[in-house]
């Protein structure tokens, strides 16, 4: 599975699954009903198709909603929106509403129309609404647009470990198991453009189990588990599924899991602070309880200094 393909597919799934959110942002105050979704729509252009269009209803009239993502602006994008709108209008004999969603922050002006000019005179013009997702950063962070939390690394000025911790916190507030799993998988996919994948699996270690049933990321999880199994990182979780566990093996699994937690903590500290202080490493070796190590793992993203984290370790070991 090519990395660019899964990333592109993930963005399209966001547009498909959260069309109502984007409609509210693009047309605030309008009562638009989402009726259905048509997928893999063939159009009369060589080797061209539209992944999906939404069927919507407004004031008793039916329309098609075509949503296009742009990671970075492409010069031919306005023309493509115009051509796709014309083809869909002709094919379905319905009015088409085209909506462009821009993801990565951009300072220069974004075109909102396809224009044909003679000299300086505008002869034809096709306009479409543009949503700049970074304009809604505060609404996403506040939880009002929690569905878009996986996009945070793309819209902030610099994606950090704190960004990942914030989006994870927002996603875990979702009560629906399937939606939460898809959001987590989407978060990992999007974040893979800014962080090493091995690091992301360590960061989302406790959420991996929830993502197992999400098809578009299953291959990544399988690769991660195979790699981790070779290093012994996932030994505790994998053996824990087996019946007839023996006491000696249980003890070994606990120690293996504890060591994996320590290594994850050190990795996160290195990403955040650079070189990890020796006294932190020494004290971390004294923490034996898996529960305490898991607590410390969650605290890494919240501390401001290594000294603050050292104080937490000392509390964990009873000093």
PDB file of C-alpha atoms in Angstrom:
ATOM      1  CA  UNK A   1       0.000   0.000   0.000  1.00  0.00           C
ATOM      2  CA  UNK A   2       1.696   3.226  -1.159  1.00  0.00           C
ATOM      3  CA  UNK A   3       2.003   5.851   1.541  1.00  0.00           C
ATOM      4  CA  UNK A   4       0.686   8.674  -0.663  1.00  0.00           C
ATOM      5  CA  UNK A   5      -2.361   6.562  -1.555  1.00  0.00           C
ATOM      6  CA  UNK A   6      -3.404   5.888   2.036  1.00  0.00           C
ATOM      7  CA  UNK A   7      -2.876   9.566   2.895  1.00  0.00           C
ATOM      8  CA  UNK A   8      -4.962  10.744  -0.054  1.00  0.00           C
ATOM      9  CA  UNK A   9      -7.622   8.152   0.706  1.00  0.00           C
ATOM     10  CA  UNK A  10      -7.775   9.266   4.327  1.00  0.00           C
ATOM     11  CA  UNK A  11      -8.433  12.881   3.357  1.00  0.00           C
ATOM     12  CA  UNK A  12     -11.211  11.775   1.032  1.00  0.00           C
ATOM     13  CA  UNK A  13     -12.761   9.704   3.820  1.00  0.00           C
ATOM     14  CA  UNK A  14     -12.853  12.810   5.991  1.00  0.00           C
ATOM     15  CA  UNK A  15     -14.730  14.670   3.263  1.00  0.00           C
ATOM     16  CA  UNK A  16     -17.094  11.735   2.797  1.00  0.00           C
ATOM     17  CA  UNK A  17     -17.781  11.009   6.465  1.00  0.00           C
ATOM     18  CA  UNK A  18     -18.113  14.588   7.704  1.00  0.00           C
ATOM     19  CA  UNK A  19     -19.920  16.320   4.847  1.00  0.00           C
ATOM     20  CA  UNK A  20     -22.487  17.825   7.227  1.00  0.00           C
ATOM     21  CA  UNK A  21     -19.721  19.547   9.208  1.00  0.00           C
ATOM     22  CA  UNK A  22     -18.297  21.146   6.069  1.00  0.00           C
ATOM     23  CA  UNK A  23     -21.747  22.215   4.863  1.00  0.00           C
ATOM     24  CA  UNK A  24     -22.368  24.020   8.156  1.00  0.00           C
ATOM     25  CA  UNK A  25     -19.039  25.812   7.857  1.00  0.00           C
ATOM     26  CA  UNK A  26     -19.519  26.790   4.204  1.00  0.00           C
ATOM     27  CA  UNK A  27     -23.211  27.692   4.447  1.00  0.00           C
ATOM     28  CA  UNK A  28     -23.857  28.800   8.046  1.00  0.00           C
ATOM     29  CA  UNK A  29     -27.503  29.197   8.967  1.00  0.00           C
ATOM     30  CA  UNK A  30     -28.800  27.300   5.936  1.00  0.00           C
ATOM     31  CA  UNK A  31     -30.948  24.206   6.504  1.00  0.00           C
ATOM     32  CA  UNK A  32     -29.388  21.708   4.115  1.00  0.00           C
ATOM     33  CA  UNK A  33     -30.255  18.019   4.425  1.00  0.00           C
ATOM     34  CA  UNK A  34     -27.766  15.305   3.496  1.00  0.00           C
ATOM     35  CA  UNK A  35     -29.771  12.683   1.597  1.00  0.00           C
ATOM     36  CA  UNK A  36     -27.123  10.197   0.459  1.00  0.00           C
ATOM     37  CA  UNK A  37     -23.705   9.632  -1.099  1.00  0.00           C
ATOM     38  CA  UNK A  38     -22.766   8.352  -4.561  1.00  0.00           C
ATOM     39  CA  UNK A  39     -19.317   6.724  -4.699  1.00  0.00           C
ATOM     40  CA  UNK A  40     -16.858   6.046  -7.536  1.00  0.00           C
ATOM     41  CA  UNK A  41     -18.759   8.227  -9.990  1.00  0.00           C
ATOM     42  CA  UNK A  42     -17.536   7.811 -13.570  1.00  0.00           C
ATOM     43  CA  UNK A  43     -17.532  10.958 -15.686  1.00  0.00           C
ATOM     44  CA  UNK A  44     -17.066  11.340 -19.437  1.00  0.00           C
ATOM     45  CA  UNK A  45     -13.393  12.258 -19.281  1.00  0.00           C
ATOM     46  CA  UNK A  46     -10.580   9.816 -20.145  1.00  0.00           C
ATOM     47  CA  UNK A  47      -9.343   8.006 -17.024  1.00  0.00           C
ATOM     48  CA  UNK A  48     -11.148  10.429 -14.724  1.00  0.00           C
ATOM     49  CA  UNK A  49     -13.651   9.755 -11.979  1.00  0.00           C
ATOM     50  CA  UNK A  50     -14.982  11.405  -8.845  1.00  0.00           C
ATOM     51  CA  UNK A  51     -14.536   9.354  -5.679  1.00  0.00           C
ATOM     52  CA  UNK A  52     -17.902  10.468  -4.330  1.00  0.00           C
ATOM     53  CA  UNK A  53     -20.549  13.175  -4.440  1.00  0.00           C
ATOM     54  CA  UNK A  54     -23.182  13.854  -1.815  1.00  0.00           C
ATOM     55  CA  UNK A  55     -26.874  14.153  -2.571  1.00  0.00           C
ATOM     56  CA  UNK A  56     -28.365  17.071  -0.640  1.00  0.00           C
ATOM     57  CA  UNK A  57     -31.721  18.792  -0.398  1.00  0.00           C
ATOM     58  CA  UNK A  58     -32.420  22.482   0.147  1.00  0.00           C
ATOM     59  CA  UNK A  59     -35.886  24.077   0.162  1.00  0.00           C
ATOM     60  CA  UNK A  60     -37.357  21.000  -1.505  1.00  0.00           C
ATOM     61  CA  UNK A  61     -34.824  20.965  -4.369  1.00  0.00           C
ATOM     62  CA  UNK A  62     -32.165  18.311  -4.929  1.00  0.00           C
ATOM     63  CA  UNK A  63     -28.505  19.164  -5.492  1.00  0.00           C
ATOM     64  CA  UNK A  64     -25.171  17.389  -5.700  1.00  0.00           C
ATOM     65  CA  UNK A  65     -22.361  18.442  -3.349  1.00  0.00           C
ATOM     66  CA  UNK A  66     -18.851  17.877  -4.685  1.00  0.00           C
ATOM     67  CA  UNK A  67     -16.069  18.341  -2.097  1.00  0.00           C
ATOM     68  CA  UNK A  68     -12.441  18.633  -3.212  1.00  0.00           C
ATOM     69  CA  UNK A  69      -9.435  18.666  -0.854  1.00  0.00           C
ATOM     70  CA  UNK A  70      -6.288  20.647  -1.581  1.00  0.00           C
ATOM     71  CA  UNK A  71      -3.222  19.989   0.527  1.00  0.00           C
ATOM     72  CA  UNK A  72      -1.267  22.639  -1.354  1.00  0.00           C
ATOM     73  CA  UNK A  73      -2.734  24.771  -4.114  1.00  0.00           C
ATOM     74  CA  UNK A  74      -2.305  23.380  -7.605  1.00  0.00           C
ATOM     75  CA  UNK A  75      -2.429  25.782 -10.520  1.00  0.00           C
ATOM     76  CA  UNK A  76      -4.891  23.631 -12.471  1.00  0.00           C
ATOM     77  CA  UNK A  77      -7.248  23.174  -9.505  1.00  0.00           C
ATOM     78  CA  UNK A  78      -9.779  25.959 -10.402  1.00  0.00           C
ATOM     79  CA  UNK A  79     -10.121  24.549 -13.912  1.00  0.00           C
ATOM     80  CA  UNK A  80     -10.619  21.042 -12.527  1.00  0.00           C
ATOM     81  CA  UNK A  81     -13.400  22.208 -10.201  1.00  0.00           C
ATOM     82  CA  UNK A  82     -15.092  23.942 -13.142  1.00  0.00           C
ATOM     83  CA  UNK A  83     -14.809  20.908 -15.443  1.00  0.00           C
ATOM     84  CA  UNK A  84     -15.990  18.435 -12.806  1.00  0.00           C
ATOM     85  CA  UNK A  85     -18.958  20.642 -11.956  1.00  0.00           C
ATOM     86  CA  UNK A  86     -19.954  20.858 -15.618  1.00  0.00           C
ATOM     87  CA  UNK A  87     -19.583  17.095 -16.156  1.00  0.00           C
ATOM     88  CA  UNK A  88     -21.576  16.208 -13.041  1.00  0.00           C
ATOM     89  CA  UNK A  89     -24.297  18.724 -13.914  1.00  0.00           C
ATOM     90  CA  UNK A  90     -24.629  17.279 -17.400  1.00  0.00           C
ATOM     91  CA  UNK A  91     -24.525  13.646 -16.271  1.00  0.00           C
ATOM     92  CA  UNK A  92     -27.026  13.848 -13.397  1.00  0.00           C
ATOM     93  CA  UNK A  93     -29.061  16.822 -14.641  1.00  0.00           C
ATOM     94  CA  UNK A  94     -28.885  18.375 -11.185  1.00  0.00           C
ATOM     95  CA  UNK A  95     -27.351  21.595  -9.944  1.00  0.00           C
ATOM     96  CA  UNK A  96     -23.890  20.966  -8.488  1.00  0.00           C
ATOM     97  CA  UNK A  97     -22.422  22.782  -5.497  1.00  0.00           C
ATOM     98  CA  UNK A  98     -18.622  22.610  -5.550  1.00  0.00           C
ATOM     99  CA  UNK A  99     -16.703  23.165  -2.314  1.00  0.00           C
ATOM    100  CA  UNK A 100     -12.907  23.441  -1.986  1.00  0.00           C
ATOM    101  CA  UNK A 101     -11.191  22.565   1.306  1.00  0.00           C
ATOM    102  CA  UNK A 102      -7.617  23.762   1.865  1.00  0.00           C
ATOM    103  CA  UNK A 103      -5.607  22.041   4.585  1.00  0.00           C
ATOM    104  CA  UNK A 104      -2.065  23.330   4.953  1.00  0.00           C
ATOM    105  CA  UNK A 105      -1.711  26.935   6.098  1.00  0.00           C
ATOM    106  CA  UNK A 106      -1.080  29.333   3.222  1.00  0.00           C
ATOM    107  CA  UNK A 107      -0.420  33.072   3.477  1.00  0.00           C
ATOM    108  CA  UNK A 108      -0.869  34.010  -0.188  1.00  0.00           C
ATOM    109  CA  UNK A 109      -4.346  34.485  -1.601  1.00  0.00           C
ATOM    110  CA  UNK A 110      -6.263  31.384  -2.636  1.00  0.00           C
ATOM    111  CA  UNK A 111      -8.192  31.493  -5.933  1.00  0.00           C
ATOM    112  CA  UNK A 112     -11.944  31.063  -5.551  1.00  0.00           C
ATOM    113  CA  UNK A 113     -12.909  30.936  -9.213  1.00  0.00           C
ATOM    114  CA  UNK A 114     -11.968  29.751 -12.680  1.00  0.00           C
ATOM    115  CA  UNK A 115     -11.620  32.803 -14.896  1.00  0.00           C
ATOM    116  CA  UNK A 116     -11.292  33.271 -18.659  1.00  0.00           C
ATOM    117  CA  UNK A 117     -10.003  36.681 -19.724  1.00  0.00           C
ATOM    118  CA  UNK A 118      -9.371  38.600 -22.928  1.00  0.00           C
ATOM    119  CA  UNK A 119      -6.545  40.887 -21.981  1.00  0.00           C
ATOM    120  CA  UNK A 120      -7.627  42.447 -18.708  1.00  0.00           C
ATOM    121  CA  UNK A 121     -11.326  41.838 -19.319  1.00  0.00           C
ATOM    122  CA  UNK A 122     -13.069  38.959 -17.525  1.00  0.00           C
ATOM    123  CA  UNK A 123     -15.191  37.106 -20.084  1.00  0.00           C
ATOM    124  CA  UNK A 124     -16.265  33.985 -18.139  1.00  0.00           C
ATOM    125  CA  UNK A 125     -16.079  33.217 -14.446  1.00  0.00           C
ATOM    126  CA  UNK A 126     -17.017  30.149 -12.403  1.00  0.00           C
ATOM    127  CA  UNK A 127     -16.863  30.743  -8.639  1.00  0.00           C
ATOM    128  CA  UNK A 128     -16.907  28.270  -5.750  1.00  0.00           C
ATOM    129  CA  UNK A 129     -16.670  28.607  -1.944  1.00  0.00           C
ATOM    130  CA  UNK A 130     -13.312  27.902  -0.283  1.00  0.00           C
ATOM    131  CA  UNK A 131     -12.891  26.656   3.284  1.00  0.00           C
ATOM    132  CA  UNK A 132      -9.482  27.213   4.866  1.00  0.00           C
ATOM    133  CA  UNK A 133      -9.432  24.647   7.667  1.00  0.00           C
ATOM    134  CA  UNK A 134      -6.838  26.589   9.673  1.00  0.00           C
ATOM    135  CA  UNK A 135      -9.427  29.360  10.118  1.00  0.00           C
ATOM    136  CA  UNK A 136     -11.247  26.922  12.420  1.00  0.00           C
ATOM    137  CA  UNK A 137      -8.260  25.937  14.570  1.00  0.00           C
ATOM    138  CA  UNK A 138      -9.777  27.345  17.766  1.00  0.00           C
ATOM    139  CA  UNK A 139     -13.116  25.601  17.175  1.00  0.00           C
ATOM    140  CA  UNK A 140     -11.275  22.306  16.687  1.00  0.00           C
ATOM    141  CA  UNK A 141      -9.174  22.775  19.829  1.00  0.00           C
ATOM    142  CA  UNK A 142     -12.260  23.674  21.867  1.00  0.00           C
ATOM    143  CA  UNK A 143     -14.011  20.448  20.838  1.00  0.00           C
ATOM    144  CA  UNK A 144     -16.757  22.159  18.812  1.00  0.00           C
ATOM    145  CA  UNK A 145     -15.312  20.565  15.678  1.00  0.00           C
ATOM    146  CA  UNK A 146     -13.897  17.440  17.289  1.00  0.00           C
ATOM    147  CA  UNK A 147     -14.437  15.483  14.056  1.00  0.00           C
ATOM    148  CA  UNK A 148     -11.615  17.500  12.491  1.00  0.00           C
ATOM    149  CA  UNK A 149      -9.111  16.921  15.310  1.00  0.00           C
ATOM    150  CA  UNK A 150      -6.998  14.532  13.158  1.00  0.00           C
ATOM    151  CA  UNK A 151      -6.197  17.514  10.911  1.00  0.00           C
ATOM    152  CA  UNK A 152      -4.535  19.532  13.695  1.00  0.00           C
ATOM    153  CA  UNK A 153      -0.934  18.642  12.704  1.00  0.00           C
ATOM    154  CA  UNK A 154      -1.642  20.019   9.231  1.00  0.00           C
ATOM    155  CA  UNK A 155      -3.097  23.369  10.264  1.00  0.00           C
ATOM    156  CA  UNK A 156      -0.891  24.387  13.194  1.00  0.00           C
ATOM    157  CA  UNK A 157       2.233  26.396  12.418  1.00  0.00           C
ATOM    158  CA  UNK A 158       4.417  23.586  13.774  1.00  0.00           C
ATOM    159  CA  UNK A 159       3.289  20.071  14.658  1.00  0.00           C
ATOM    160  CA  UNK A 160       4.695  18.963  18.036  1.00  0.00           C
ATOM    161  CA  UNK A 161       4.215  16.181  20.572  1.00  0.00           C
ATOM    162  CA  UNK A 162       1.823  18.531  22.364  1.00  0.00           C
ATOM    163  CA  UNK A 163      -0.253  18.734  19.164  1.00  0.00           C
ATOM    164  CA  UNK A 164      -0.552  14.944  19.111  1.00  0.00           C
ATOM    165  CA  UNK A 165      -1.516  14.858  22.784  1.00  0.00           C
ATOM    166  CA  UNK A 166      -4.205  17.467  22.204  1.00  0.00           C
ATOM    167  CA  UNK A 167      -5.785  15.711  19.236  1.00  0.00           C
ATOM    168  CA  UNK A 168      -5.700  12.379  21.077  1.00  0.00           C
ATOM    169  CA  UNK A 169      -7.493  13.972  24.036  1.00  0.00           C
ATOM    170  CA  UNK A 170     -10.176  15.360  21.718  1.00  0.00           C
ATOM    171  CA  UNK A 171     -10.643  12.092  19.835  1.00  0.00           C
ATOM    172  CA  UNK A 172     -10.935   9.991  22.982  1.00  0.00           C
ATOM    173  CA  UNK A 173     -13.951  12.110  23.972  1.00  0.00           C
ATOM    174  CA  UNK A 174     -15.895  10.497  21.111  1.00  0.00           C
ATOM    175  CA  UNK A 175     -18.277   7.967  22.679  1.00  0.00           C
ATOM    176  CA  UNK A 176     -19.071   5.978  19.539  1.00  0.00           C
ATOM    177  CA  UNK A 177     -16.496   3.146  19.327  1.00  0.00           C
ATOM    178  CA  UNK A 178     -16.408   2.943  15.528  1.00  0.00           C
ATOM    179  CA  UNK A 179     -16.167   6.696  15.024  1.00  0.00           C
ATOM    180  CA  UNK A 180     -13.437   6.935  17.650  1.00  0.00           C
ATOM    181  CA  UNK A 181     -11.459   4.146  15.972  1.00  0.00           C
ATOM    182  CA  UNK A 182     -11.698   5.831  12.559  1.00  0.00           C
ATOM    183  CA  UNK A 183     -10.656   9.181  14.019  1.00  0.00           C
ATOM    184  CA  UNK A 184      -7.641   7.588  15.715  1.00  0.00           C
ATOM    185  CA  UNK A 185      -6.611   5.829  12.507  1.00  0.00           C
ATOM    186  CA  UNK A 186      -7.043   9.065  10.581  1.00  0.00           C
ATOM    187  CA  UNK A 187      -4.934  10.905  13.158  1.00  0.00           C
ATOM    188  CA  UNK A 188      -2.059   8.431  12.741  1.00  0.00           C
ATOM    189  CA  UNK A 189      -2.246   8.640   8.950  1.00  0.00           C
ATOM    190  CA  UNK A 190      -2.237  12.440   8.844  1.00  0.00           C
ATOM    191  CA  UNK A 191       0.481  12.719  11.496  1.00  0.00           C
ATOM    192  CA  UNK A 192       2.696  10.345   9.489  1.00  0.00           C
ATOM    193  CA  UNK A 193       3.431  13.296   7.190  1.00  0.00           C
ATOM    194  CA  UNK A 194       5.131  15.074  10.099  1.00  0.00           C
ATOM    195  CA  UNK A 195       6.419  12.331  12.428  1.00  0.00           C
ATOM    196  CA  UNK A 196       8.179   8.998  12.001  1.00  0.00           C
ATOM    197  CA  UNK A 197       5.697   6.155  11.941  1.00  0.00           C
ATOM    198  CA  UNK A 198       7.560   4.168  14.613  1.00  0.00           C
ATOM    199  CA  UNK A 199       7.287   7.144  16.934  1.00  0.00           C
ATOM    200  CA  UNK A 200       3.548   7.439  16.269  1.00  0.00           C
ATOM    201  CA  UNK A 201       2.948   3.806  17.170  1.00  0.00           C
ATOM    202  CA  UNK A 202       4.745   4.390  20.452  1.00  0.00           C
ATOM    203  CA  UNK A 203       2.756   7.541  21.095  1.00  0.00           C
ATOM    204  CA  UNK A 204      -0.609   5.917  20.295  1.00  0.00           C
ATOM    205  CA  UNK A 205       0.436   2.621  21.888  1.00  0.00           C
ATOM    206  CA  UNK A 206      -2.627   2.302  24.108  1.00  0.00           C
ATOM    207  CA  UNK A 207      -5.032   3.117  21.264  1.00  0.00           C
ATOM    208  CA  UNK A 208      -3.693   0.630  18.688  1.00  0.00           C
ATOM    209  CA  UNK A 209      -6.164  -2.066  19.735  1.00  0.00           C
ATOM    210  CA  UNK A 210      -9.076   0.240  18.878  1.00  0.00           C
ATOM    211  CA  UNK A 211      -7.765   0.790  15.333  1.00  0.00           C
ATOM    212  CA  UNK A 212      -7.501  -2.882  14.391  1.00  0.00           C
ATOM    213  CA  UNK A 213     -10.882  -2.965  12.640  1.00  0.00           C
ATOM    214  CA  UNK A 214     -10.265   0.138  10.497  1.00  0.00           C
ATOM    215  CA  UNK A 215      -9.505  -1.218   6.995  1.00  0.00           C
ATOM    216  CA  UNK A 216      -7.436   1.624   5.562  1.00  0.00           C
ATOM    217  CA  UNK A 217      -4.759   1.406   8.268  1.00  0.00           C
ATOM    218  CA  UNK A 218      -4.760  -2.339   8.970  1.00  0.00           C
ATOM    219  CA  UNK A 219      -1.634  -2.972   6.875  1.00  0.00           C
ATOM    220  CA  UNK A 220       0.298  -0.319   8.793  1.00  0.00           C
ATOM    221  CA  UNK A 221      -0.740  -1.873  12.106  1.00  0.00           C
ATOM    222  CA  UNK A 222       0.290  -5.322  10.917  1.00  0.00           C
ATOM    223  CA  UNK A 223       3.714  -4.005   9.879  1.00  0.00           C
ATOM    224  CA  UNK A 224       4.123  -2.205  13.199  1.00  0.00           C
ATOM    225  CA  UNK A 225       3.188  -5.270  15.231  1.00  0.00           C
ATOM    226  CA  UNK A 226       5.515  -7.529  13.263  1.00  0.00           C
ATOM    227  CA  UNK A 227       8.375  -5.094  13.756  1.00  0.00           C
ATOM    228  CA  UNK A 228       7.596  -4.588  17.427  1.00  0.00           C
ATOM    229  CA  UNK A 229       7.227  -8.311  18.029  1.00  0.00           C
ATOM    230  CA  UNK A 230      10.788  -8.852  16.828  1.00  0.00           C
ATOM    231  CA  UNK A 231      11.993  -6.391  19.436  1.00  0.00           C
ATOM    232  CA  UNK A 232       9.731  -7.766  22.144  1.00  0.00           C
ATOM    233  CA  UNK A 233       7.773  -4.534  22.604  1.00  0.00           C
ATOM    234  CA  UNK A 234       4.362  -6.125  22.091  1.00  0.00           C
ATOM    235  CA  UNK A 235       5.090  -9.449  23.728  1.00  0.00           C
ATOM    236  CA  UNK A 236       2.876  -8.736  26.726  1.00  0.00           C
ATOM    237  CA  UNK A 237      -0.184  -7.779  24.663  1.00  0.00           C
ATOM    238  CA  UNK A 238       0.173 -10.623  22.169  1.00  0.00           C
ATOM    239  CA  UNK A 239       0.725 -13.352  24.740  1.00  0.00           C
ATOM    240  CA  UNK A 240      -2.014 -11.888  26.887  1.00  0.00           C
ATOM    241  CA  UNK A 241      -4.511 -12.994  24.242  1.00  0.00           C
ATOM    242  CA  UNK A 242      -3.528 -16.614  24.587  1.00  0.00           C
ATOM    243  CA  UNK A 243      -5.233 -18.964  26.978  1.00  0.00           C
ATOM    244  CA  UNK A 244      -3.446 -21.069  29.546  1.00  0.00           C
ATOM    245  CA  UNK A 245      -0.947 -18.429  30.595  1.00  0.00           C
ATOM    246  CA  UNK A 246       1.545 -19.607  33.145  1.00  0.00           C
ATOM    247  CA  UNK A 247       2.666 -17.591  36.127  1.00  0.00           C
ATOM    248  CA  UNK A 248       6.289 -17.452  35.013  1.00  0.00           C
ATOM    249  CA  UNK A 249       5.346 -16.206  31.558  1.00  0.00           C
ATOM    250  CA  UNK A 250       3.079 -13.594  33.098  1.00  0.00           C
ATOM    251  CA  UNK A 251       5.968 -12.205  35.101  1.00  0.00           C
ATOM    252  CA  UNK A 252       8.128 -12.129  31.990  1.00  0.00           C
ATOM    253  CA  UNK A 253       5.467 -10.342  30.008  1.00  0.00           C
ATOM    254  CA  UNK A 254       5.057  -7.702  32.689  1.00  0.00           C
ATOM    255  CA  UNK A 255       8.782  -7.018  32.705  1.00  0.00           C
ATOM    256  CA  UNK A 256       8.834  -6.862  28.914  1.00  0.00           C
ATOM    257  CA  UNK A 257       5.947  -4.416  28.880  1.00  0.00           C
ATOM    258  CA  UNK A 258       7.572  -2.299  31.596  1.00  0.00           C
ATOM    259  CA  UNK A 259      10.811  -2.080  29.633  1.00  0.00           C
ATOM    260  CA  UNK A 260       8.893  -1.123  26.484  1.00  0.00           C
ATOM    261  CA  UNK A 261       7.169   1.672  28.430  1.00  0.00           C
ATOM    262  CA  UNK A 262      10.529   2.952  29.682  1.00  0.00           C
ATOM    263  CA  UNK A 263      11.892   3.038  26.143  1.00  0.00           C
ATOM    264  CA  UNK A 264       8.786   4.845  24.897  1.00  0.00           C
ATOM    265  CA  UNK A 265       9.123   7.435  27.664  1.00  0.00           C
ATOM    266  CA  UNK A 266      12.783   8.028  26.813  1.00  0.00           C
ATOM    267  CA  UNK A 267      11.947   8.362  23.113  1.00  0.00           C
ATOM    268  CA  UNK A 268       9.243  10.958  23.809  1.00  0.00           C
ATOM    269  CA  UNK A 269      11.551  12.884  26.140  1.00  0.00           C
ATOM    270  CA  UNK A 270      14.259  12.939  23.468  1.00  0.00           C
ATOM    271  CA  UNK A 271      11.789  14.271  20.907  1.00  0.00           C
ATOM    272  CA  UNK A 272      10.716  17.003  23.310  1.00  0.00           C
ATOM    273  CA  UNK A 273      13.909  18.008  25.128  1.00  0.00           C
ATOM    274  CA  UNK A 274      16.810  16.512  23.194  1.00  0.00           C
ATOM    275  CA  UNK A 275      19.368  14.737  25.394  1.00  0.00           C
ATOM    276  CA  UNK A 276      17.691  13.116  28.411  1.00  0.00           C
ATOM    277  CA  UNK A 277      19.406  13.800  31.733  1.00  0.00           C
ATOM    278  CA  UNK A 278      21.219  10.891  33.366  1.00  0.00           C
ATOM    279  CA  UNK A 279      19.359  11.172  36.688  1.00  0.00           C
ATOM    280  CA  UNK A 280      16.054  10.738  34.858  1.00  0.00           C
ATOM    281  CA  UNK A 281      17.331   7.527  33.258  1.00  0.00           C
ATOM    282  CA  UNK A 282      18.559   6.256  36.613  1.00  0.00           C
ATOM    283  CA  UNK A 283      15.285   6.959  38.394  1.00  0.00           C
ATOM    284  CA  UNK A 284      13.240   5.560  35.505  1.00  0.00           C
ATOM    285  CA  UNK A 285      14.949   2.185  35.971  1.00  0.00           C
ATOM    286  CA  UNK A 286      13.644   2.143  39.545  1.00  0.00           C
ATOM    287  CA  UNK A 287       9.994   2.337  38.426  1.00  0.00           C
ATOM    288  CA  UNK A 288       8.783  -1.261  38.230  1.00  0.00           C
ATOM    289  CA  UNK A 289       4.980  -0.986  38.253  1.00  0.00           C
ATOM    290  CA  UNK A 290       3.500  -0.959  34.756  1.00  0.00           C
ATOM    291  CA  UNK A 291       0.659   1.285  35.919  1.00  0.00           C
ATOM    292  CA  UNK A 292       3.125   3.918  37.124  1.00  0.00           C
ATOM    293  CA  UNK A 293       5.066   3.748  33.863  1.00  0.00           C
ATOM    294  CA  UNK A 294       1.894   4.172  31.825  1.00  0.00           C
ATOM    295  CA  UNK A 295       0.997   7.216  33.928  1.00  0.00           C
ATOM    296  CA  UNK A 296       4.452   8.707  33.306  1.00  0.00           C
ATOM    297  CA  UNK A 297       4.112   8.008  29.577  1.00  0.00           C
ATOM    298  CA  UNK A 298       0.974  10.150  29.467  1.00  0.00           C
ATOM    299  CA  UNK A 299       2.627  12.944  31.467  1.00  0.00           C
ATOM    300  CA  UNK A 300       5.520  13.503  29.038  1.00  0.00           C
ATOM    301  CA  UNK A 301       3.499  15.775  26.765  1.00  0.00           C
ATOM    302  CA  UNK A 302       2.295  17.884  29.701  1.00  0.00           C
ATOM    303  CA  UNK A 303       5.532  18.745  31.522  1.00  0.00           C
ATOM    304  CA  UNK A 304       7.450  21.931  30.762  1.00  0.00           C
ATOM    305  CA  UNK A 305      10.929  20.830  31.895  1.00  0.00           C
ATOM    306  CA  UNK A 306      12.923  17.679  32.561  1.00  0.00           C
ATOM    307  CA  UNK A 307      13.130  18.664  36.231  1.00  0.00           C
ATOM    308  CA  UNK A 308       9.343  18.651  36.441  1.00  0.00           C
ATOM    309  CA  UNK A 309       9.253  15.154  34.950  1.00  0.00           C
ATOM    310  CA  UNK A 310      11.971  13.987  37.351  1.00  0.00           C
ATOM    311  CA  UNK A 311       9.771  15.069  40.262  1.00  0.00           C
ATOM    312  CA  UNK A 312       6.967  12.885  38.892  1.00  0.00           C
ATOM    313  CA  UNK A 313       9.301   9.889  38.657  1.00  0.00           C
ATOM    314  CA  UNK A 314      10.421  10.396  42.250  1.00  0.00           C
ATOM    315  CA  UNK A 315       6.785  10.372  43.360  1.00  0.00           C
ATOM    316  CA  UNK A 316       6.246   7.147  41.391  1.00  0.00           C
ATOM    317  CA  UNK A 317       9.115   5.421  43.216  1.00  0.00           C
ATOM    318  CA  UNK A 318       7.927   6.716  46.585  1.00  0.00           C
ATOM    319  CA  UNK A 319      10.480   9.447  47.280  1.00  0.00           C
TER     320      UNK A 319
END
